[in-house]
Amino acid sequence: MLDLVDLGKRSFSAFRGIAPQEQLDEVLHLAQRLRGVRCLHLNATPYGGGVSELLRSGVPLLNDLGIVTDWKIIRGDQAFFQITKRLHNALQGAPGEFSESDKATYLAHSRLNANSLSEGDYDFIVVHDPQPAALPMIGGRKGARWVWRCHIDTSRPNPEAWEFLRPFLSSYDAAIFTLPEFIPPRFPISHVAIHSPAIDPLSPKNLPLPEELARHILEWIGVRLSRPLVTQISRFDPWKDPMGVIAAYRRVRERVPELQLAMVGSLALDDPEGWDVYREIRDATANDNLIHIFTNLVGVGNIEVNAFQALSNVVIQKSIREGFGLVVSEALWKGTPVVAGRAGGIPLQMPEGTGGILVDSVDECAEAVLHLLKHPREAHRLGEQGREHVRRHFLVPRLLLDFLHLLDSLVQEKPVEPRGLALASQPSASP
Ligand code: UDP
C-alpha cells in the first residue's frame, strides 16, 4: 500500500480579502463544473522541499472545492532514493551515469509502487517529479488519466538521464512545467501546461506573526536580534549554493562585522545527499558564533522559518539552478527584500528587481546584500513591492485556478464518469 498523507480540512473561503477576488470567483466557477472528479497526487516525500509544501495546502483546498483528492507517497529504500536524487541532479544538467543495476532498482521500485494502485480509484493521477514517473508505463493506467508535474529545471538535461526517463513519459496525457524553457528536448507529451507554484498565505509558515512573538521565537533559539541578520532557507543541496552564501556573507562581514548569518535547512526523505552538504556547511562554519545552522530535525519548523523570513534584514536565495524557489515568495510575502540567484523560476518572482536584487556570482551577492543593509528605506520599498507582486501572482488560489483549468480542458477532451459525485463534500461558503 502507498502511504496516504493525512491532512486537515481547509476552507477556500478564508482567502477572501487576501487573494485577488477575480481569481477566487473563477476558481469557484470551475470547481462547480468539476465537482466530484477524483484525483490523486503522488510524490516521494511528505515533508521537506517545495512539492510537499504545495500539496499540504493544495490537497485539502481541492477537497473543500469538491474535487475528491488524495495525496500518497511512493515507497523506496535508501538505494532507490540515492538513484532518484542522482536522476534529479542529472535532469538539471549535472554529470552522472546510470548503470544497468541502477536502472533495475528504479524499475523494481516503480513496479512495487505501481502494483499498490488499484484499478478505477481515480479519474486523474498527478505524478510529481521523476521519482514516481515510471508508474503508468510499468503498472498500467488504472483507468485514470495521468499528468506529469515536473518541478525542476529540465531545460538542459544530462542526455543519458533523459534518454532513460523519456520513454516512461509517453504514457502520460498531459504535463505541467513551471516555465516553457524547462521543457526538455524531444518531449513526448503533447498537452503541456505552464503553472508556477504558489504559497499559502494562511499556513503557519506564512501567516502574519506578531513581531514580539517572532522575536521571542528567534531569540529562544539563540539568534541575537540586536544585530543585523541575513538568512538562507533551503534544502541542503549544492544547487542552492550554500558555500557561495557563506563566501558572500564573509565578504559582507568585512564591512558589517556584527552581521549574523542563519542557514536554515531541511533534510527530506528523498534527499540522502542533504547530509553530506550539511556536514560540509558545518565544517566550513565551525567556531564561528555569528553563523547559525538549523535543521528541521532539531525542531526548526514552519513557525521558525516564518520568523526568520519576517525578521531578517535580507533573505538570500543564491540558487544556481532552481525550479521555482518558493522561499523567495515566502520572504517577499513578509515584505522582506531578497537577494537571489538569477536562476529558473526566481526572476518570475522578482521581475525587473521587484522585491530585491538578482545576482549571478558571489561578488554580486555580497554587493547586493551590503547595498540593502546600507539602504534600509530602499530595502523596505523593494520588500513591499515584492509582497504585492506575490499577492497577485503567487498565492495558492492562482495555483488552484491553473490546475482546475487543466483538469477542465482534459474533461472537455473526454468526460469523466460521474462516479465520485457522491463523495464530494459541500464547498465552504463562497468568498
Ligand atoms: N523549508 C523549510 N525548512 C527548511 C528549509 C526549507 O520549511 O529548513 C521549506 C521552505 O520554506 C519552502 C520549501 O521548504 O517552503 C522549499 O521549497 P523551494 O521551492 O524553495 O525549494 P525545493 O526544496 O523545492 O527545491
Coordinates of C-alpha atoms and ligand atoms in Angstrom, one line a residue:
M1 CA 0.0 0.0 0.0
L2 CA 1.1 3.5 -0.7
D3 CA 1.1 5.8 2.4
L4 CA -1.8 8.2 2.4
V5 CA -0.9 11.6 3.8
D6 CA -3.3 12.8 6.5
L7 CA -4.4 16.4 6.1
G8 CA -6.7 18.6 8.0
K9 CA -9.7 20.4 6.5
R10 CA -9.2 23.8 4.8
S11 CA -11.7 26.4 3.8
F12 CA -11.3 28.1 0.4
S13 CA -13.4 30.9 1.6
A14 CA -10.7 32.0 4.0
F15 CA -8.8 33.6 1.1
R16 CA -11.4 36.3 0.7
G17 CA -9.8 39.7 1.2
I18 CA -6.3 38.3 0.8
A19 CA -6.0 36.9 -2.8
P20 CA -7.5 38.8 -5.8
Q21 CA -11.2 38.4 -5.8
E22 CA -11.4 37.6 -9.6
Q23 CA -9.2 34.6 -9.0
L24 CA -11.4 33.4 -6.2
D25 CA -14.5 33.8 -8.3
E26 CA -13.0 31.9 -11.2
V27 CA -11.9 29.0 -9.0
L28 CA -15.4 28.6 -7.7
H29 CA -16.9 28.7 -11.1
L30 CA -14.6 26.0 -12.5
A31 CA -14.8 23.9 -9.3
Q32 CA -18.6 23.8 -9.7
R33 CA -18.1 22.3 -13.2
L34 CA -15.6 19.7 -11.9
R35 CA -17.4 18.7 -8.7
G36 CA -16.9 15.0 -7.9
V37 CA -13.9 14.4 -10.1
R38 CA -11.5 12.1 -8.2
C39 CA -7.8 13.0 -8.2
L40 CA -4.6 11.5 -6.7
H41 CA -1.3 13.4 -6.2
L42 CA 1.7 11.1 -6.0
N43 CA 5.2 12.1 -4.8
A44 CA 8.2 10.9 -2.9
T45 CA 8.1 12.7 0.4
P46 CA 5.5 14.2 2.8
Y47 CA 7.9 16.8 4.2
G48 CA 11.0 18.9 3.2
G49 CA 11.0 20.8 0.0
G50 CA 8.6 22.7 -2.2
V51 CA 6.4 19.8 -3.5
S52 CA 5.2 18.7 -0.1
E53 CA 4.6 22.4 0.7
L54 CA 2.3 22.8 -2.3
L55 CA 0.4 19.6 -1.7
R56 CA -0.1 20.2 2.0
S57 CA -2.1 23.3 1.2
G58 CA -3.5 22.4 -2.2
V59 CA -4.9 19.0 -1.4
P60 CA -7.3 20.0 1.4
L61 CA -8.4 23.0 -0.5
L62 CA -9.2 20.9 -3.6
N63 CA -11.4 18.7 -1.3
D64 CA -13.1 21.7 0.0
L65 CA -13.9 22.7 -3.5
G66 CA -15.5 19.4 -4.2
I67 CA -12.6 17.8 -6.1
V68 CA -12.1 14.5 -4.3
T69 CA -8.4 14.5 -3.8
D70 CA -5.8 12.2 -2.1
W71 CA -2.1 12.6 -1.6
K72 CA 0.0 9.4 -1.5
I73 CA 3.7 8.8 -1.1
I74 CA 5.6 6.2 -3.0
R75 CA 7.8 3.8 -1.1
G76 CA 11.5 3.4 -1.6
D77 CA 14.7 2.4 0.2
Q78 CA 17.9 4.3 0.6
A79 CA 19.3 2.8 -2.7
F80 CA 16.3 3.9 -4.6
F81 CA 16.4 7.5 -3.3
Q82 CA 20.1 7.7 -4.0
I83 CA 19.4 6.8 -7.6
T84 CA 16.5 9.2 -7.9
K85 CA 18.5 12.1 -6.3
R86 CA 21.2 11.4 -8.9
L87 CA 18.5 11.3 -11.6
H88 CA 17.1 14.6 -10.3
N89 CA 20.5 16.2 -10.4
A90 CA 21.3 14.8 -13.9
L91 CA 18.0 16.1 -15.2
Q92 CA 19.0 19.5 -14.0
G93 CA 22.2 19.1 -16.1
A94 CA 24.7 17.5 -13.6
P95 CA 27.0 14.8 -14.9
G96 CA 26.1 11.3 -13.8
E97 CA 25.9 7.8 -15.1
F98 CA 23.3 5.2 -14.6
S99 CA 24.3 1.5 -14.5
E100 CA 22.1 -1.3 -15.5
S101 CA 21.8 -2.1 -11.8
D102 CA 20.6 1.4 -11.1
K103 CA 18.0 1.2 -13.8
A104 CA 16.9 -2.2 -12.5
T105 CA 16.5 -0.8 -8.9
Y106 CA 14.4 2.1 -10.3
L107 CA 12.2 -0.2 -12.3
A108 CA 11.7 -2.7 -9.4
H109 CA 10.5 0.1 -7.1
S110 CA 8.3 1.5 -9.8
R111 CA 6.7 -1.9 -10.2
L112 CA 6.1 -2.3 -6.5
N113 CA 4.6 1.1 -6.2
A114 CA 2.5 0.7 -9.3
N115 CA 1.1 -2.6 -8.0
S116 CA -0.2 -0.7 -4.9
L117 CA -2.6 1.4 -7.1
S118 CA -6.0 -0.1 -7.7
E119 CA -7.9 0.0 -10.9
G120 CA -10.6 2.7 -11.2
D121 CA -10.0 4.6 -8.0
Y122 CA -9.2 7.9 -9.6
D123 CA -10.1 9.9 -12.7
F124 CA -6.7 11.8 -12.7
I125 CA -3.3 10.8 -11.2
V126 CA -0.8 13.6 -11.0
V127 CA 2.8 12.4 -10.6
H128 CA 5.3 14.9 -9.2
D129 CA 8.9 14.8 -10.4
P130 CA 10.9 11.9 -11.7
Q131 CA 10.8 9.5 -8.7
P132 CA 7.3 8.0 -9.5
A133 CA 7.4 8.9 -13.2
A134 CA 7.5 5.3 -14.5
L135 CA 4.4 4.1 -12.7
P136 CA 1.8 4.3 -15.6
M137 CA 4.2 2.7 -18.1
I138 CA 5.1 -0.1 -15.7
G139 CA 1.8 -0.8 -13.9
G140 CA -0.8 0.4 -16.5
R141 CA -3.1 3.4 -16.4
K142 CA -5.5 2.1 -13.8
G143 CA -8.4 3.7 -15.6
A144 CA -7.1 7.2 -14.9
R145 CA -5.7 10.0 -17.0
W146 CA -2.1 10.8 -16.0
V147 CA -0.4 14.1 -15.6
W148 CA 3.4 14.5 -15.0
R149 CA 4.2 17.6 -13.0
C150 CA 7.9 18.4 -13.3
H151 CA 9.1 20.9 -10.7
I152 CA 12.7 21.1 -11.7
D153 CA 14.7 22.8 -14.5
T154 CA 14.9 20.2 -17.2
S155 CA 15.9 22.5 -20.0
R156 CA 19.4 21.0 -20.4
P157 CA 19.2 17.5 -19.0
N158 CA 22.1 15.2 -19.0
P159 CA 21.4 13.1 -22.2
E160 CA 21.9 9.7 -20.5
A161 CA 19.4 10.5 -17.7
W162 CA 16.9 12.0 -20.2
E163 CA 17.1 9.0 -22.5
F164 CA 16.4 6.8 -19.5
L165 CA 13.4 8.7 -18.3
R166 CA 11.9 9.9 -21.6
P167 CA 10.2 6.6 -22.7
F168 CA 8.2 6.4 -19.4
L169 CA 6.6 9.7 -20.1
S170 CA 4.9 8.6 -23.3
S171 CA 2.2 7.0 -21.1
Y172 CA 1.0 10.4 -19.9
D173 CA -1.9 12.5 -21.1
A174 CA -0.5 15.9 -20.0
A175 CA 2.4 17.6 -18.4
I176 CA 3.0 20.7 -16.3
F177 CA 6.2 22.7 -16.1
T178 CA 7.0 25.9 -14.3
L179 CA 8.5 27.7 -17.3
P180 CA 8.2 26.9 -21.0
E181 CA 12.1 26.9 -21.1
F182 CA 12.1 23.9 -18.9
I183 CA 10.5 21.5 -21.4
P184 CA 13.3 19.1 -22.4
P185 CA 14.2 18.3 -26.0
R186 CA 12.0 15.8 -27.8
F187 CA 9.4 15.8 -25.1
P188 CA 6.9 13.0 -25.7
I189 CA 3.8 14.6 -24.1
S190 CA 1.9 16.9 -26.4
H191 CA -0.5 18.5 -23.9
V192 CA 1.8 20.8 -21.9
A193 CA 0.6 23.4 -19.4
I194 CA 2.7 26.1 -17.7
H195 CA 1.9 26.7 -14.0
S196 CA 4.0 28.5 -11.5
P197 CA 3.9 27.3 -7.9
A198 CA 2.4 29.4 -5.1
I199 CA 2.5 29.9 -1.4
D200 CA -0.3 29.6 1.2
P201 CA -0.7 32.9 3.0
L202 CA -2.7 31.2 5.8
S203 CA -0.3 28.4 6.6
P204 CA 1.7 28.6 9.8
K205 CA 4.8 29.4 7.7
N206 CA 3.2 32.4 6.1
L207 CA 0.5 33.8 8.4
P208 CA 1.3 37.2 9.9
L209 CA 3.2 36.6 13.2
P210 CA 3.1 39.4 15.8
E211 CA 6.6 40.9 15.8
E212 CA 7.1 40.3 19.5
L213 CA 6.3 36.7 19.1
A214 CA 8.6 36.3 16.1
R215 CA 11.4 38.0 18.1
H216 CA 10.8 35.7 21.0
I217 CA 11.0 32.6 18.7
L218 CA 14.3 33.6 17.2
E219 CA 15.9 34.7 20.5
W220 CA 14.9 31.4 22.1
I221 CA 16.9 29.5 19.5
G222 CA 19.9 31.8 20.0
V223 CA 19.7 34.5 17.4
R224 CA 20.5 38.0 18.7
L225 CA 18.2 40.4 17.2
S226 CA 20.2 43.4 18.4
R227 CA 22.5 42.5 15.5
P228 CA 21.6 42.5 11.7
L229 CA 20.7 39.2 10.3
V230 CA 20.7 37.6 6.8
T231 CA 19.2 34.2 6.2
Q232 CA 19.1 31.5 3.6
I233 CA 16.3 28.8 3.9
S234 CA 16.8 25.8 1.7
R235 CA 17.2 22.1 1.5
F236 CA 20.9 21.3 1.9
D237 CA 21.5 21.0 -1.8
P238 CA 24.5 22.0 -4.0
W239 CA 22.1 23.8 -6.4
K240 CA 21.2 26.2 -3.6
D241 CA 24.9 27.1 -3.4
P242 CA 25.2 27.2 0.4
M243 CA 29.0 27.5 0.2
G244 CA 28.5 30.6 -2.1
V245 CA 26.2 32.1 0.6
I246 CA 28.8 31.6 3.2
A247 CA 31.5 33.2 1.0
A248 CA 29.3 36.2 0.2
Y249 CA 28.3 36.6 3.8
R250 CA 32.0 36.6 4.9
R251 CA 32.7 39.3 2.4
V252 CA 29.9 41.5 3.7
R253 CA 31.0 40.9 7.3
E254 CA 34.3 42.6 6.5
R255 CA 32.2 45.8 6.2
V256 CA 29.4 44.9 8.8
P257 CA 31.3 43.0 11.5
E258 CA 28.3 42.3 13.7
L259 CA 26.3 40.7 10.9
Q260 CA 24.8 37.3 11.6
L261 CA 24.0 34.6 9.0
A262 CA 21.4 31.9 9.6
M263 CA 21.4 28.9 7.3
V264 CA 18.1 27.0 7.8
G265 CA 17.9 23.7 6.0
S266 CA 15.6 20.8 5.8
L267 CA 16.6 17.2 5.2
A268 CA 13.9 15.4 3.1
L269 CA 13.1 11.7 2.9
D270 CA 14.1 11.5 -0.8
D271 CA 17.3 13.6 -0.4
P272 CA 20.1 11.5 1.0
E273 CA 22.7 14.0 -0.4
G274 CA 21.5 16.5 2.1
W275 CA 23.5 15.0 4.9
D276 CA 26.8 15.5 3.0
V277 CA 26.1 19.1 2.2
Y278 CA 25.0 19.7 5.8
R279 CA 28.4 18.3 7.1
E280 CA 30.3 20.4 4.6
I281 CA 28.5 23.6 5.8
R282 CA 29.2 22.6 9.5
D283 CA 32.9 22.1 8.8
A284 CA 33.1 25.4 6.9
T285 CA 31.5 27.4 9.7
A286 CA 32.8 25.6 12.9
N287 CA 33.7 28.0 15.7
D288 CA 32.0 31.0 14.1
N289 CA 29.4 32.0 16.6
L290 CA 27.8 34.6 14.2
I291 CA 26.7 31.8 11.8
H292 CA 23.7 29.7 12.9
I293 CA 22.9 26.4 11.3
F294 CA 19.4 25.0 11.9
T295 CA 17.5 22.0 10.6
N296 CA 14.0 20.6 10.7
L297 CA 15.5 17.7 12.7
V298 CA 16.1 19.9 15.7
G299 CA 12.7 21.4 15.6
V300 CA 13.2 24.4 13.4
G301 CA 10.0 24.2 11.5
N302 CA 7.3 26.3 9.9
I303 CA 6.9 28.9 12.7
E304 CA 10.7 29.4 13.0
V305 CA 11.0 29.7 9.2
N306 CA 8.2 32.3 9.3
A307 CA 10.1 34.3 12.0
F308 CA 13.3 34.1 10.1
Q309 CA 11.7 35.3 6.9
A310 CA 9.9 38.1 8.7
L311 CA 12.8 39.4 10.8
S312 CA 15.9 39.0 8.6
N313 CA 17.2 42.3 7.2
V314 CA 17.7 40.4 3.9
V315 CA 16.8 36.9 2.8
I316 CA 19.3 35.3 0.4
Q317 CA 18.5 32.6 -2.1
K318 CA 21.6 32.1 -4.0
S319 CA 20.4 29.3 -6.2
I320 CA 22.4 28.2 -9.3
R321 CA 19.6 26.0 -10.7
E322 CA 16.1 26.4 -9.4
G323 CA 12.7 25.1 -10.4
F324 CA 10.8 27.9 -8.7
G325 CA 12.1 28.6 -5.2
L326 CA 9.0 29.0 -3.0
V327 CA 11.3 30.5 -0.4
V328 CA 11.5 33.7 -2.5
S329 CA 7.8 34.3 -2.5
E330 CA 7.6 33.3 1.2
A331 CA 10.1 36.0 2.2
L332 CA 8.6 38.7 -0.1
W333 CA 5.1 37.9 1.3
K334 CA 6.5 39.1 4.7
G335 CA 7.8 42.3 3.0
T336 CA 11.4 41.2 3.4
P337 CA 13.8 42.1 0.5
V338 CA 15.5 39.2 -1.2
V339 CA 18.9 38.8 -2.9
A340 CA 18.6 35.8 -5.2
G341 CA 20.4 33.9 -7.9
R342 CA 19.1 34.6 -11.4
A343 CA 18.0 31.0 -11.9
G344 CA 14.9 29.2 -13.1
G345 CA 11.7 30.5 -11.7
I346 CA 13.3 33.1 -9.4
P347 CA 13.2 36.0 -11.9
L348 CA 9.4 35.4 -12.3
Q349 CA 9.0 36.3 -8.7
M350 CA 11.3 39.3 -8.9
P351 CA 10.8 40.8 -12.3
E352 CA 13.0 43.8 -13.0
G353 CA 14.2 44.0 -9.5
T354 CA 10.8 43.8 -7.8
G355 CA 11.4 42.6 -4.3
G356 CA 15.2 42.8 -4.3
I357 CA 18.2 42.2 -6.3
L358 CA 19.1 39.3 -8.7
V359 CA 22.7 38.2 -8.8
D360 CA 25.0 35.9 -10.8
S361 CA 28.0 35.5 -8.6
V362 CA 29.3 35.5 -5.1
D363 CA 30.7 39.0 -5.6
E364 CA 27.4 40.3 -6.8
C365 CA 25.6 38.6 -4.0
A366 CA 27.9 40.3 -1.4
E367 CA 27.5 43.7 -3.0
A368 CA 23.7 43.4 -3.2
V369 CA 23.4 42.3 0.5
L370 CA 25.7 45.2 1.6
H371 CA 23.7 47.6 -0.5
L372 CA 20.4 46.6 1.1
L373 CA 21.8 46.7 4.6
K374 CA 23.2 50.2 4.0
H375 CA 19.9 51.5 2.4
P376 CA 17.1 50.3 4.6
R377 CA 14.5 52.6 3.1
E378 CA 15.1 51.2 -0.4
A379 CA 15.1 47.7 1.1
H380 CA 11.8 48.3 2.7
R381 CA 10.3 49.7 -0.5
L382 CA 11.5 46.7 -2.5
G383 CA 10.1 44.3 0.1
E384 CA 6.7 46.0 -0.1
Q385 CA 6.6 45.9 -3.9
G386 CA 7.6 42.2 -3.7
R387 CA 4.7 41.5 -1.4
E388 CA 2.1 43.0 -3.8
H389 CA 3.6 41.0 -6.7
V390 CA 3.3 37.8 -4.7
R391 CA -0.3 38.7 -3.8
R392 CA -1.3 39.0 -7.4
H393 CA 0.6 36.1 -8.9
F394 CA 1.9 33.6 -6.3
L395 CA -0.8 32.8 -3.8
V396 CA -2.4 29.4 -3.7
P397 CA -5.8 30.3 -5.3
R398 CA -4.0 31.2 -8.5
L399 CA -2.3 27.8 -8.5
L400 CA -5.7 26.1 -7.9
L401 CA -7.1 28.1 -10.8
D402 CA -4.4 26.9 -13.2
F403 CA -4.8 23.3 -12.0
L404 CA -8.6 23.4 -12.4
H405 CA -8.2 24.9 -15.9
L406 CA -6.0 21.9 -16.8
L407 CA -8.5 19.4 -15.4
D408 CA -11.3 21.2 -17.2
S409 CA -9.5 21.0 -20.5
L410 CA -8.9 17.3 -20.1
V411 CA -12.5 16.7 -19.1
Q412 CA -13.6 18.7 -22.2
E413 CA -11.4 16.4 -24.3
K414 CA -13.0 13.3 -22.8
P415 CA -15.7 13.5 -20.0
V416 CA -15.1 11.5 -16.8
E417 CA -17.7 9.1 -15.4
P418 CA -19.7 10.7 -12.6
R419 CA -18.6 8.0 -10.1
G420 CA -17.2 10.4 -7.5
L421 CA -20.1 12.8 -7.2
A422 CA -21.5 11.2 -4.1
L423 CA -18.1 11.6 -2.4
A424 CA -17.6 15.3 -2.9
S425 CA -18.2 17.4 0.2
Q426 CA -20.0 20.6 0.1
P427 CA -17.6 23.5 -0.6
S428 CA -17.4 26.1 2.2
A429 CA -19.3 29.4 1.8
S430 CA -18.3 31.3 -1.3
P431 CA -15.7 34.0 -0.8
Ligands
UDP1 N1 11.8 24.7 4.1 C1 11.5 24.5 5.4 N2 12.5 24.4 6.3 C2 13.8 24.4 5.9 C3 14.1 24.6 4.6 C4 13.1 24.7 3.7 O1 10.4 24.5 5.8 O2 14.7 24.2 6.8 C5 10.7 24.9 3.1 C6 10.7 26.3 2.6 O3 10.1 27.2 3.5 C7 9.9 26.1 1.3 C8 10.3 24.7 0.9 O4 10.9 24.0 2.0 O5 8.5 26.1 1.6 C9 11.4 24.7 -0.2 O6 10.8 25.0 -1.4 P1 11.6 25.6 -2.6 O7 10.6 25.7 -3.8 O8 12.2 26.9 -2.2 O9 12.8 24.6 -2.9 P2 12.8 23.0 -3.2 O10 13.2 22.4 -1.9 O11 11.5 22.5 -3.7 O12 13.9 22.8 -4.2

